[in-house]
PDB file of N, CA and C in Angstrom:
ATOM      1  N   UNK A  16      17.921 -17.432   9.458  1.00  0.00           N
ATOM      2  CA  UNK A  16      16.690 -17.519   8.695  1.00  0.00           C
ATOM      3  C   UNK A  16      16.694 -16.415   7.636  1.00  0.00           C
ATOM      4  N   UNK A  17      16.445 -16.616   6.407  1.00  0.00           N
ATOM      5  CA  UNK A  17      16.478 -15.722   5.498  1.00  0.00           C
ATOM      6  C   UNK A  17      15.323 -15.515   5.024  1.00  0.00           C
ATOM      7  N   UNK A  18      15.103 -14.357   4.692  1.00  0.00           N
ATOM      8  CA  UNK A  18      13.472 -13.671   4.593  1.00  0.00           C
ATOM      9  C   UNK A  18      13.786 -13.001   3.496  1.00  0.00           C
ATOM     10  N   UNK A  19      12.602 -12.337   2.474  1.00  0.00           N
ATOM     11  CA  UNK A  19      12.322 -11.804   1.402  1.00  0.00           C
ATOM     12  C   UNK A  19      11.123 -10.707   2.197  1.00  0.00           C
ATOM     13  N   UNK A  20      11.450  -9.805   1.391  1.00  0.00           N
ATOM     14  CA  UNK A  20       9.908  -9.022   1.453  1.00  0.00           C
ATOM     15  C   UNK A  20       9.049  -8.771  -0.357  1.00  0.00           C
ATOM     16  N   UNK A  21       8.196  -9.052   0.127  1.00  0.00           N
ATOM     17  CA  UNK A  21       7.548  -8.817  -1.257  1.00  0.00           C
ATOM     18  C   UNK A  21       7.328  -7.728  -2.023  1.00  0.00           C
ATOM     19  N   UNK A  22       8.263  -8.034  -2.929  1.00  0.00           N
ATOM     20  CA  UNK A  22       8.743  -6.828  -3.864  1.00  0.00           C
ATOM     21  C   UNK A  22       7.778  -6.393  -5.050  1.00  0.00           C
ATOM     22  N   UNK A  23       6.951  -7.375  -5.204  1.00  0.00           N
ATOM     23  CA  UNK A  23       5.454  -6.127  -6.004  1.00  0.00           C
ATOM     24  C   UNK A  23       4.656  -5.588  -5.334  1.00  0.00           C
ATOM     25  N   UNK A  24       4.664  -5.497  -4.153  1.00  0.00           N
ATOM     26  CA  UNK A  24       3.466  -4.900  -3.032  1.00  0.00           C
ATOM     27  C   UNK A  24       4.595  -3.667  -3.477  1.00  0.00           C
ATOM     28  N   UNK A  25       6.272  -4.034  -2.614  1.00  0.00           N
ATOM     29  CA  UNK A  25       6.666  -2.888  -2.493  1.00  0.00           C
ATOM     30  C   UNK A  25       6.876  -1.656  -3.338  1.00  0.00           C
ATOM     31  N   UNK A  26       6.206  -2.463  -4.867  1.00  0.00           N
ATOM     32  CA  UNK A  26       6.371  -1.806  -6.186  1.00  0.00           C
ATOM     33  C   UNK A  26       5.340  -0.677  -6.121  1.00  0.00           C
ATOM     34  N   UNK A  27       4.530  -1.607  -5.681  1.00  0.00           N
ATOM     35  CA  UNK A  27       2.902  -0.946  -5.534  1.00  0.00           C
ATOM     36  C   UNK A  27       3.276   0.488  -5.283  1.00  0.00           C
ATOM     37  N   UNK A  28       3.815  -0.182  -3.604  1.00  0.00           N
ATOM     38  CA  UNK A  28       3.461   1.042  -2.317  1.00  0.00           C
ATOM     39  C   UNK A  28       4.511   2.161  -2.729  1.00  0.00           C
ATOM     40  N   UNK A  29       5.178   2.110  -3.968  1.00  0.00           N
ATOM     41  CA  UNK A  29       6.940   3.165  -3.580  1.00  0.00           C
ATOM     42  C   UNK A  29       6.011   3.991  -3.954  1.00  0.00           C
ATOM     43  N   UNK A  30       4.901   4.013  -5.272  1.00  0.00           N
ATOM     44  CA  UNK A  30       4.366   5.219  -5.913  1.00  0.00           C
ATOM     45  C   UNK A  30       4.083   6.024  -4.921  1.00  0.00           C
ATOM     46  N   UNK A  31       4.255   7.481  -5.002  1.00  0.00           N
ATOM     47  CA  UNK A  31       3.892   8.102  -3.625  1.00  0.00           C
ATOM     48  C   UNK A  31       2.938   8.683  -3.607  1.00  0.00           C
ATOM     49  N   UNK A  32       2.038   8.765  -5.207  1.00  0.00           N
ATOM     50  CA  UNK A  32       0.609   9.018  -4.555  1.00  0.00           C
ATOM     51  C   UNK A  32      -0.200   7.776  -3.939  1.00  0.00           C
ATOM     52  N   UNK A  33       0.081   6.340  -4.643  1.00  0.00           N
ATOM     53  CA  UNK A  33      -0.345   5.608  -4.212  1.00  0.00           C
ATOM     54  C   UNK A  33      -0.013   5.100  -2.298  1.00  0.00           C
ATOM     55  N   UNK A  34       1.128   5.373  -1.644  1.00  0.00           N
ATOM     56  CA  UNK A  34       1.643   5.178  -0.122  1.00  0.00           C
ATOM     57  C   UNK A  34       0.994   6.823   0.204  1.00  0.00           C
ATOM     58  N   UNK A  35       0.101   7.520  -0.663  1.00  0.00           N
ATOM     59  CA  UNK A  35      -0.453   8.793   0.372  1.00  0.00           C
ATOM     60  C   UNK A  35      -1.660   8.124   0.167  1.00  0.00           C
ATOM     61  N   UNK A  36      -2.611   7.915  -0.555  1.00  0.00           N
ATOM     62  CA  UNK A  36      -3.606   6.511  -0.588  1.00  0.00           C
ATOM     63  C   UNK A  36      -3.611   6.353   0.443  1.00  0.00           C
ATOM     64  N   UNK A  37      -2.430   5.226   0.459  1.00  0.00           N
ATOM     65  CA  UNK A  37      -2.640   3.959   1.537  1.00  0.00           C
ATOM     66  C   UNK A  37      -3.034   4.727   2.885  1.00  0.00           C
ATOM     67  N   UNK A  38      -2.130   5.895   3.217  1.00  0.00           N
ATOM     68  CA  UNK A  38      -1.746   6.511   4.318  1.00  0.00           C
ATOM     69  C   UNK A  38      -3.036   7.428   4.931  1.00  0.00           C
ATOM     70  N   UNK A  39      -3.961   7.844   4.094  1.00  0.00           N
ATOM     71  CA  UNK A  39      -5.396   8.379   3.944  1.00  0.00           C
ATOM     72  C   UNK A  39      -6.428   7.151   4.276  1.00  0.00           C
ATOM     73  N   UNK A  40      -5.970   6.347   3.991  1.00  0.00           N
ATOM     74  CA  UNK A  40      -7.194   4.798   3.580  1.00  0.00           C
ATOM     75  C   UNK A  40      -6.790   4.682   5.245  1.00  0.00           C
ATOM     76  N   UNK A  41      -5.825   4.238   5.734  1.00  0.00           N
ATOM     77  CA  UNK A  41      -5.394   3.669   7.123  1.00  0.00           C
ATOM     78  C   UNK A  41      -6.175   4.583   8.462  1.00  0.00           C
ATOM     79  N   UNK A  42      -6.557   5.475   8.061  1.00  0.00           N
ATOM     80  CA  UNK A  42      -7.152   6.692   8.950  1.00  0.00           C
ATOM     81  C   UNK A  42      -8.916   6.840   8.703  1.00  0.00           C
ATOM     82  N   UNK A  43      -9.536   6.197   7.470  1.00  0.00           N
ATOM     83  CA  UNK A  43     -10.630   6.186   7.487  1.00  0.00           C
ATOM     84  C   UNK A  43     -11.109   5.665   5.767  1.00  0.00           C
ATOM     85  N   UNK A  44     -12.061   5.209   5.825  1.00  0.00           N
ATOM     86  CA  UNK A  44     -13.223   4.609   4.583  1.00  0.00           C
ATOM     87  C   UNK A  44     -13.303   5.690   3.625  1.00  0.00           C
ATOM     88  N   UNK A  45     -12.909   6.208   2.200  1.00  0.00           N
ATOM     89  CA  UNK A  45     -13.257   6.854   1.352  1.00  0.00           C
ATOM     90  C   UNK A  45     -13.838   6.921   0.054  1.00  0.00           C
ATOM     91  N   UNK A  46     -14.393   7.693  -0.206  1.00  0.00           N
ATOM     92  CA  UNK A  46     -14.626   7.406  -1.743  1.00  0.00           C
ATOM     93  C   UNK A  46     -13.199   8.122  -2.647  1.00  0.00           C
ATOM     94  N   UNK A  47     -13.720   7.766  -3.919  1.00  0.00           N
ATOM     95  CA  UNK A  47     -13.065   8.449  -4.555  1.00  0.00           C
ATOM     96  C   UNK A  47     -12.790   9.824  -4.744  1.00  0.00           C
ATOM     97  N   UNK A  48     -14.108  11.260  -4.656  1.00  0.00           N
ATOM     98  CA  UNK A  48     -14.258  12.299  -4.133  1.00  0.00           C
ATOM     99  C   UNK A  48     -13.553  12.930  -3.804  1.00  0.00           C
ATOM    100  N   UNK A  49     -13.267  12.190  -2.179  1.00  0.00           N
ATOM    101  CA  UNK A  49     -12.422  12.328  -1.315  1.00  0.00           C
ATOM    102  C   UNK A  49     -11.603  12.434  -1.243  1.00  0.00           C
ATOM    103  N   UNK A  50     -10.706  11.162  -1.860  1.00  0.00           N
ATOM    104  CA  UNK A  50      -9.416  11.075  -2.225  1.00  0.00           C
ATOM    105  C   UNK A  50      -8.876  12.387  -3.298  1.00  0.00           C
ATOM    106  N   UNK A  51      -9.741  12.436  -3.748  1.00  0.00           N
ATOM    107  CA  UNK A  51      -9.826  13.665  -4.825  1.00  0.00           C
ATOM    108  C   UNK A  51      -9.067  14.920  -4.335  1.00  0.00           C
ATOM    109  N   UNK A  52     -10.123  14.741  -3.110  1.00  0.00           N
ATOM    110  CA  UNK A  52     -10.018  16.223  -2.595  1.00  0.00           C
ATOM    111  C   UNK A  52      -9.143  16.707  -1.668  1.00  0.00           C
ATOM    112  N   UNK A  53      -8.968  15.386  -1.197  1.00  0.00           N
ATOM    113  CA  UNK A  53      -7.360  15.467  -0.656  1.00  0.00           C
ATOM    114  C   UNK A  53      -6.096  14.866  -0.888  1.00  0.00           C
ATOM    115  N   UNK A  54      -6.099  14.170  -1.879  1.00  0.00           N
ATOM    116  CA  UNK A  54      -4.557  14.219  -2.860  1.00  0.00           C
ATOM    117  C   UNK A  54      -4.176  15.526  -4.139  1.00  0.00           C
ATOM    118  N   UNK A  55      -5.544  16.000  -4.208  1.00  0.00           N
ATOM    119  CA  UNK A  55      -5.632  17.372  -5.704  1.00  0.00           C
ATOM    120  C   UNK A  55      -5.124  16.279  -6.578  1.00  0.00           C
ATOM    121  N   UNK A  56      -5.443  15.226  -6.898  1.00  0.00           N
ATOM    122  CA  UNK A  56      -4.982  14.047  -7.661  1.00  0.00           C
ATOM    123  C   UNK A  56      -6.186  14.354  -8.696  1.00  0.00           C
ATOM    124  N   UNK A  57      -5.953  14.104 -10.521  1.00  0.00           N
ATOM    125  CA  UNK A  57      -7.243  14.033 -10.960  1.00  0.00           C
ATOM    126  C   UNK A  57      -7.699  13.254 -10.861  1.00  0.00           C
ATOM    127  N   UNK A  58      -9.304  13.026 -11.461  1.00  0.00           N
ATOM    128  CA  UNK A  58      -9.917  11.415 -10.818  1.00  0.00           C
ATOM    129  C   UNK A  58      -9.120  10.450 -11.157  1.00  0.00           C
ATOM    130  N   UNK A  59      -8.988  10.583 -13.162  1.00  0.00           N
ATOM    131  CA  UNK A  59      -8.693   9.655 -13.650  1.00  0.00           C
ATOM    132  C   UNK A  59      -7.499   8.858 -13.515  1.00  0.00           C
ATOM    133  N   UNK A  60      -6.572  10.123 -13.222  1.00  0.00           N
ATOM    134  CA  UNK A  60      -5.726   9.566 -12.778  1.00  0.00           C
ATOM    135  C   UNK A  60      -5.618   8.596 -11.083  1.00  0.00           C
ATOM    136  N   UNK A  61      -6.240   9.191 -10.422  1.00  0.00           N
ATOM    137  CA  UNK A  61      -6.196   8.649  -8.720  1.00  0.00           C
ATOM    138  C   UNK A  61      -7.567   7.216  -8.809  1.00  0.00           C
ATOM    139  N   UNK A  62      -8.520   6.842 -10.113  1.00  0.00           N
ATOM    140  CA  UNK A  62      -9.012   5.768 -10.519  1.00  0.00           C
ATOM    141  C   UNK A  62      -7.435   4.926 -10.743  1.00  0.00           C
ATOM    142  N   UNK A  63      -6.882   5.071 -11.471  1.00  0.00           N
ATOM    143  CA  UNK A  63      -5.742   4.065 -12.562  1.00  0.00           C
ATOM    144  C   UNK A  63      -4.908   3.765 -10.894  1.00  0.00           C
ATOM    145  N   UNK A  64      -4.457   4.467  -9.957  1.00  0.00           N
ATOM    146  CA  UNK A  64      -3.972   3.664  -8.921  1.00  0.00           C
ATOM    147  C   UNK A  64      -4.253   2.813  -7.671  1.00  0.00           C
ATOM    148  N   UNK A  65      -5.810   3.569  -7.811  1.00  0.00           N
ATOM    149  CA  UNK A  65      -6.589   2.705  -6.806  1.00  0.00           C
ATOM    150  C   UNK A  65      -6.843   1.594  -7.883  1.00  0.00           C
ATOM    151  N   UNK A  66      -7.178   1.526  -9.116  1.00  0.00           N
ATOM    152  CA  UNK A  66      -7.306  -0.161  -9.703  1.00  0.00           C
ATOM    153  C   UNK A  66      -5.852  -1.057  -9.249  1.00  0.00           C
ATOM    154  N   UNK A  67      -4.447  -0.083  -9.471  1.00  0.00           N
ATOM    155  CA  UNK A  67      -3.425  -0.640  -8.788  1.00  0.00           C
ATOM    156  C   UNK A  67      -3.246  -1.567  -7.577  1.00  0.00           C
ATOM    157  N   UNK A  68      -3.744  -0.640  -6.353  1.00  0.00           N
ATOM    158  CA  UNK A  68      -3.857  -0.756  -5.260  1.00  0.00           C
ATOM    159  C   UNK A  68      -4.808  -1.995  -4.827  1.00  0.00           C
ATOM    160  N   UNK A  69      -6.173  -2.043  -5.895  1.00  0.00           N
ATOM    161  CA  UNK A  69      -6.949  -2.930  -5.229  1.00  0.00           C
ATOM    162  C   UNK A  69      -6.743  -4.381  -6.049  1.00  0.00           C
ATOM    163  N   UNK A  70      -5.878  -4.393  -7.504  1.00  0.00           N
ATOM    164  CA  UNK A  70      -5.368  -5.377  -8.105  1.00  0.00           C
ATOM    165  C   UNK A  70      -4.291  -5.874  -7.100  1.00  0.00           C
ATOM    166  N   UNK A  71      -3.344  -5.237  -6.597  1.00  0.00           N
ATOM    167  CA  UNK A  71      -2.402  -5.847  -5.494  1.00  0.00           C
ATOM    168  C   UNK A  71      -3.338  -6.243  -4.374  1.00  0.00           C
ATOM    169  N   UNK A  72      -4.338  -6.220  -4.562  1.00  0.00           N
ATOM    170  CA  UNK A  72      -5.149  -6.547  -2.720  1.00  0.00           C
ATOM    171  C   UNK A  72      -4.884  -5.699  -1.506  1.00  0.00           C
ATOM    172  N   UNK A  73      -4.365  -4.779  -1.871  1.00  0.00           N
ATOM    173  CA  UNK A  73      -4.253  -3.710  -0.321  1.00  0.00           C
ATOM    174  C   UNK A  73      -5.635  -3.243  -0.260  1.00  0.00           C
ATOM    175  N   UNK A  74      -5.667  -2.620  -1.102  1.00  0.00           N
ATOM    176  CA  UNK A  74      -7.718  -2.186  -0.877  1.00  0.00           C
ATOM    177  C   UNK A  74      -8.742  -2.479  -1.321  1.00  0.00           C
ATOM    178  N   UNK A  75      -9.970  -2.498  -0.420  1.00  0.00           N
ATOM    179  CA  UNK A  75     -10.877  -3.554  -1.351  1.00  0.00           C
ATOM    180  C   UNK A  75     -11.968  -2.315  -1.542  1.00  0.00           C
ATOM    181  N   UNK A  76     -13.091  -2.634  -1.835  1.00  0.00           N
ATOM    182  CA  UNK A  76     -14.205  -1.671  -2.116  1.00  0.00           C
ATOM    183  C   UNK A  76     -15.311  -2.271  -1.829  1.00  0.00           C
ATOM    184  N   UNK A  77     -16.338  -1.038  -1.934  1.00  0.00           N
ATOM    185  CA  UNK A  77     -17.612  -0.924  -1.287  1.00  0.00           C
ATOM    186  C   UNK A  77     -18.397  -0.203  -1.483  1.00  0.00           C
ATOM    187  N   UNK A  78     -19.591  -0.956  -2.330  1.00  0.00           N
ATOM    188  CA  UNK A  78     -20.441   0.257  -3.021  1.00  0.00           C
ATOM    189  C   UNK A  78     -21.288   0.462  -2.245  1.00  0.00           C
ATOM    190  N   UNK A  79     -21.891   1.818  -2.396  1.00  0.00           N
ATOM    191  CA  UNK A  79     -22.615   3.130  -1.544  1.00  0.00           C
ATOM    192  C   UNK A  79     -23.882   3.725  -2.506  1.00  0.00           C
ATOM    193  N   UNK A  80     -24.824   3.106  -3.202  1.00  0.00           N
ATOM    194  CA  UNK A  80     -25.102   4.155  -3.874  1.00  0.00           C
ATOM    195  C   UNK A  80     -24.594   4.070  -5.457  1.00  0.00           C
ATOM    196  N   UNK A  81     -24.230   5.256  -5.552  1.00  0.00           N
ATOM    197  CA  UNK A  81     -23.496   5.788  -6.865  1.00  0.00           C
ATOM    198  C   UNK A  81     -22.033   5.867  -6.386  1.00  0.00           C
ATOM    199  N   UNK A  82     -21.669   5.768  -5.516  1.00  0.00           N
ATOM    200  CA  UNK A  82     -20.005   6.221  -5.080  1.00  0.00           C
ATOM    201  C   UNK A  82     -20.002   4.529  -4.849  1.00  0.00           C
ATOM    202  N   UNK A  83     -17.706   4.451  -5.175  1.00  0.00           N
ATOM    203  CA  UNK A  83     -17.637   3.673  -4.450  1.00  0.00           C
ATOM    204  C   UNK A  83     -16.933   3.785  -2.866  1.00  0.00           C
ATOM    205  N   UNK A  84     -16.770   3.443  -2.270  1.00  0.00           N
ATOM    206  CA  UNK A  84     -15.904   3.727  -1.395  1.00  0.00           C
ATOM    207  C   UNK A  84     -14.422   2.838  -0.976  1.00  0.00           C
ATOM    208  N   UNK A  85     -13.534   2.935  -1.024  1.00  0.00           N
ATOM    209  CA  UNK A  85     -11.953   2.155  -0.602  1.00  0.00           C
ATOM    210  C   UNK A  85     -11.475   1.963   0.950  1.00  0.00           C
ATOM    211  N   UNK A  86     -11.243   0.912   1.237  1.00  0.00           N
ATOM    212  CA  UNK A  86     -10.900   0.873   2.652  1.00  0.00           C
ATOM    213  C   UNK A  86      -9.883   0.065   2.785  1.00  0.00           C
ATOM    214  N   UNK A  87      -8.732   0.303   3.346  1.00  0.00           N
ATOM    215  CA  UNK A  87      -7.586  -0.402   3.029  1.00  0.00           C
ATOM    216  C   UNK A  87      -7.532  -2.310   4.011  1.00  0.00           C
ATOM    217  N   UNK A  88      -6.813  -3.202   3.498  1.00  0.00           N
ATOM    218  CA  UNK A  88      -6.853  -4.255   4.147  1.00  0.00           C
ATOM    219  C   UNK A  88      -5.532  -4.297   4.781  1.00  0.00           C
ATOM    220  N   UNK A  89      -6.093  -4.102   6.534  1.00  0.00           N
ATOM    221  CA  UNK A  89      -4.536  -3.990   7.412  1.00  0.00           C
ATOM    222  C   UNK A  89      -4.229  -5.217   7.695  1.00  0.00           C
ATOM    223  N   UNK A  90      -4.424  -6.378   7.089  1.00  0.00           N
ATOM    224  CA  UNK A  90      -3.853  -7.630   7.012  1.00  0.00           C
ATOM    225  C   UNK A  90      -2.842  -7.714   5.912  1.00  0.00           C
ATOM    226  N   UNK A  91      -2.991  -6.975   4.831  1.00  0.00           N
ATOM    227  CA  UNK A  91      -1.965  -6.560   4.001  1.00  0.00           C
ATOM    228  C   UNK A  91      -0.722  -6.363   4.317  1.00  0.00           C
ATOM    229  N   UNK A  92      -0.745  -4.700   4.910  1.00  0.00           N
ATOM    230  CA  UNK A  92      -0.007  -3.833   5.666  1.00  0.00           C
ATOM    231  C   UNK A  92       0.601  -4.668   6.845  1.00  0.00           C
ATOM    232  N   UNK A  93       0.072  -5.896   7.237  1.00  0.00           N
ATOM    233  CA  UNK A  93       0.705  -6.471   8.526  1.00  0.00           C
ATOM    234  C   UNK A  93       1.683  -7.549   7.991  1.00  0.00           C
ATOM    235  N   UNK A  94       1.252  -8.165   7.105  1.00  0.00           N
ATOM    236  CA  UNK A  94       1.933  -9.132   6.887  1.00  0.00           C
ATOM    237  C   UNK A  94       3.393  -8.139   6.126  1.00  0.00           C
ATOM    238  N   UNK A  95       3.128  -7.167   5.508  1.00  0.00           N
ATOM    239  CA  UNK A  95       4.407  -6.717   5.207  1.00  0.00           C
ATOM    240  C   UNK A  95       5.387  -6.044   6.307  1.00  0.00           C
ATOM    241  N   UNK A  96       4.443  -5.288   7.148  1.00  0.00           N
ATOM    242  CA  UNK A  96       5.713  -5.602   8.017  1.00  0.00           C
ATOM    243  C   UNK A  96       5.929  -6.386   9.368  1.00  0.00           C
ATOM    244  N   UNK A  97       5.445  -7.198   9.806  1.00  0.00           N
ATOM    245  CA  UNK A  97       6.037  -8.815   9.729  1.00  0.00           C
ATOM    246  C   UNK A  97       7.674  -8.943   8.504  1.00  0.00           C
ATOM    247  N   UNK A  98       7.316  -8.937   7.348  1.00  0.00           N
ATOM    248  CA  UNK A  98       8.429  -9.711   6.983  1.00  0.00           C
ATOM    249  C   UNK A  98       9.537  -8.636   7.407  1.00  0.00           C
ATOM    250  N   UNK A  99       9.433  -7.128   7.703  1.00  0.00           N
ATOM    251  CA  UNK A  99      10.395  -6.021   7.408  1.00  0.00           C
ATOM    252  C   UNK A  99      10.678  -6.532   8.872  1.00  0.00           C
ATOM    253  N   UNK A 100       9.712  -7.003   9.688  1.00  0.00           N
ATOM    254  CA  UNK A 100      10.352  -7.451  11.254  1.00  0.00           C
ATOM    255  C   UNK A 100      11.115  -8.317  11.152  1.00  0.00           C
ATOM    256  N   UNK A 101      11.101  -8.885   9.934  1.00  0.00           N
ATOM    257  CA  UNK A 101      12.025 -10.454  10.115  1.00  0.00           C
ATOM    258  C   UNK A 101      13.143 -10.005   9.624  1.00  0.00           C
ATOM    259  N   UNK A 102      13.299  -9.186   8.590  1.00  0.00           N
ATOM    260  CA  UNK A 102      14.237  -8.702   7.974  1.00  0.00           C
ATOM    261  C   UNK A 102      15.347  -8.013   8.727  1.00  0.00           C
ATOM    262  N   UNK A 103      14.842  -7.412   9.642  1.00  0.00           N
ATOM    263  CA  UNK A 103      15.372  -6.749  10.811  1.00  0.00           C
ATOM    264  C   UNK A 103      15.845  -7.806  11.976  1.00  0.00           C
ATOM    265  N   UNK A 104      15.088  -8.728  12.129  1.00  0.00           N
ATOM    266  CA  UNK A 104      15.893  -9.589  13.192  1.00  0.00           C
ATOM    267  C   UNK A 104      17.226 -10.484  12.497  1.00  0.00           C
ATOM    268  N   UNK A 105      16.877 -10.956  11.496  1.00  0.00           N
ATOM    269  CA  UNK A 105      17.969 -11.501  10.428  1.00  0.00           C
ATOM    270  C   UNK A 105      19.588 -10.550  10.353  1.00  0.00           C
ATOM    271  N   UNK A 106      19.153  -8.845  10.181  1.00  0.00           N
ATOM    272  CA  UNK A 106      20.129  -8.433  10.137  1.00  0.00           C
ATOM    273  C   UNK A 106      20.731  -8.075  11.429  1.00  0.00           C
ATOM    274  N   UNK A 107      20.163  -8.176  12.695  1.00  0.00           N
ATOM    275  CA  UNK A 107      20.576  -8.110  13.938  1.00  0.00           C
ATOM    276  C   UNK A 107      21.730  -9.570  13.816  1.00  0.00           C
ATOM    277  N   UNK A 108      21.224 -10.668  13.861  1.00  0.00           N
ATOM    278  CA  UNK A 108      22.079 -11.179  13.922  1.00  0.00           C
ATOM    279  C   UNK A 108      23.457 -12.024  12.928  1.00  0.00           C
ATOM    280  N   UNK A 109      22.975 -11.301  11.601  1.00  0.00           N
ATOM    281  CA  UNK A 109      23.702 -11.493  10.952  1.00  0.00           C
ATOM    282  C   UNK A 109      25.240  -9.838  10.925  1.00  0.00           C
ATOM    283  N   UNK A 110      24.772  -9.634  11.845  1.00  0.00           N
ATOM    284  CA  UNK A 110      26.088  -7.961  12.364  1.00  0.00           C
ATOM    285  C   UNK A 110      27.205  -8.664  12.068  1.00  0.00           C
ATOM    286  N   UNK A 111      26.811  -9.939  12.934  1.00  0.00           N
ATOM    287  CA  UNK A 111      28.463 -10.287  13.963  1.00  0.00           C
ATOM    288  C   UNK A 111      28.819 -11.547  12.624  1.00  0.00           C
ATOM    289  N   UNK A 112      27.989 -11.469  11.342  1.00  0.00           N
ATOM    290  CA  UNK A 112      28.642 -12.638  10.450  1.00  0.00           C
ATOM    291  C   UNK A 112      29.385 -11.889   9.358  1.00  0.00           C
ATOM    292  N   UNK A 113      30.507 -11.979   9.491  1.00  0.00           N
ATOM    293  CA  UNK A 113      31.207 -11.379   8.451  1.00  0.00           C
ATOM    294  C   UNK A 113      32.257 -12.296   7.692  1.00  0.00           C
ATOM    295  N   UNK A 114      31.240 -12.490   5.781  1.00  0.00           N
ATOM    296  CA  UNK A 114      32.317 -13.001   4.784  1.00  0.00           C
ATOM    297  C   UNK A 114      34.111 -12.621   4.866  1.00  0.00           C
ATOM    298  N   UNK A 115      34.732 -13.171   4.608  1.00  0.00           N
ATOM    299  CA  UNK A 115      36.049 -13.590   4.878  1.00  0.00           C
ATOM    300  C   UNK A 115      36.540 -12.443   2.914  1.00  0.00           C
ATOM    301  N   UNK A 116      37.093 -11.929   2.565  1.00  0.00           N
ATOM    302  CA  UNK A 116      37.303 -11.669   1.378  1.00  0.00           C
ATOM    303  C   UNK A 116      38.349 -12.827   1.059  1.00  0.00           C
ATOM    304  N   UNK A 117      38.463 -12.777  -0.593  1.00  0.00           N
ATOM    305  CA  UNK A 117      39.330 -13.953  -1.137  1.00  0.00           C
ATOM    306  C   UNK A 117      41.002 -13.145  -0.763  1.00  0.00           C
TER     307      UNK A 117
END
């Protein structure tokens, strides 16, 4: 069985402020603030990847007020790795298949 993993999520997620995001979001509901205050990210800049983040559908939002707040979707995060599980069973048994050279 041959599997793909989806390679614009994974585009998304390589940014590594954006996979410290994710990795902050997975542990609890934030605003932006927050994220602020614990990436030392500037806003504007840590705005431009959460629009990233929530244009790919990993996080959705939730207004509060005047704040918004981000909470990540672990149906996202599951289905990707799901495929990295498949990817992994594929190469389990593709060990023992080895192309022939010309």
């Amino acid at each position: 069985m041959m599997t793909s993993v989806d390679t614009e999520l994974m585009r998304v997620l390589g940014d590594p402020l954006r996979l410290r995001i994710v990795t902050l979001l997975a542990r609890e509901t934030l605003c932006t603030t927050h994220l602020v205050e614990e990436t030392g990210a500037r806003q504007t800049n840590l705005s431009n990847h959460l629009r990233v983040l929530r244009e790919a559908g990993v996080v959705e939002t939730e207004p509060c007020g005047r704040f918004t707040y981000y909470k990540l979707r672990p149906d996202v995060i599951a289905s990707l790795a799901g495929q990295f599980a498949e990817l992994a069973a594929s190469a389990r048994t593709a060990a023992e298949n080895k192309r022939a050279c010309p």
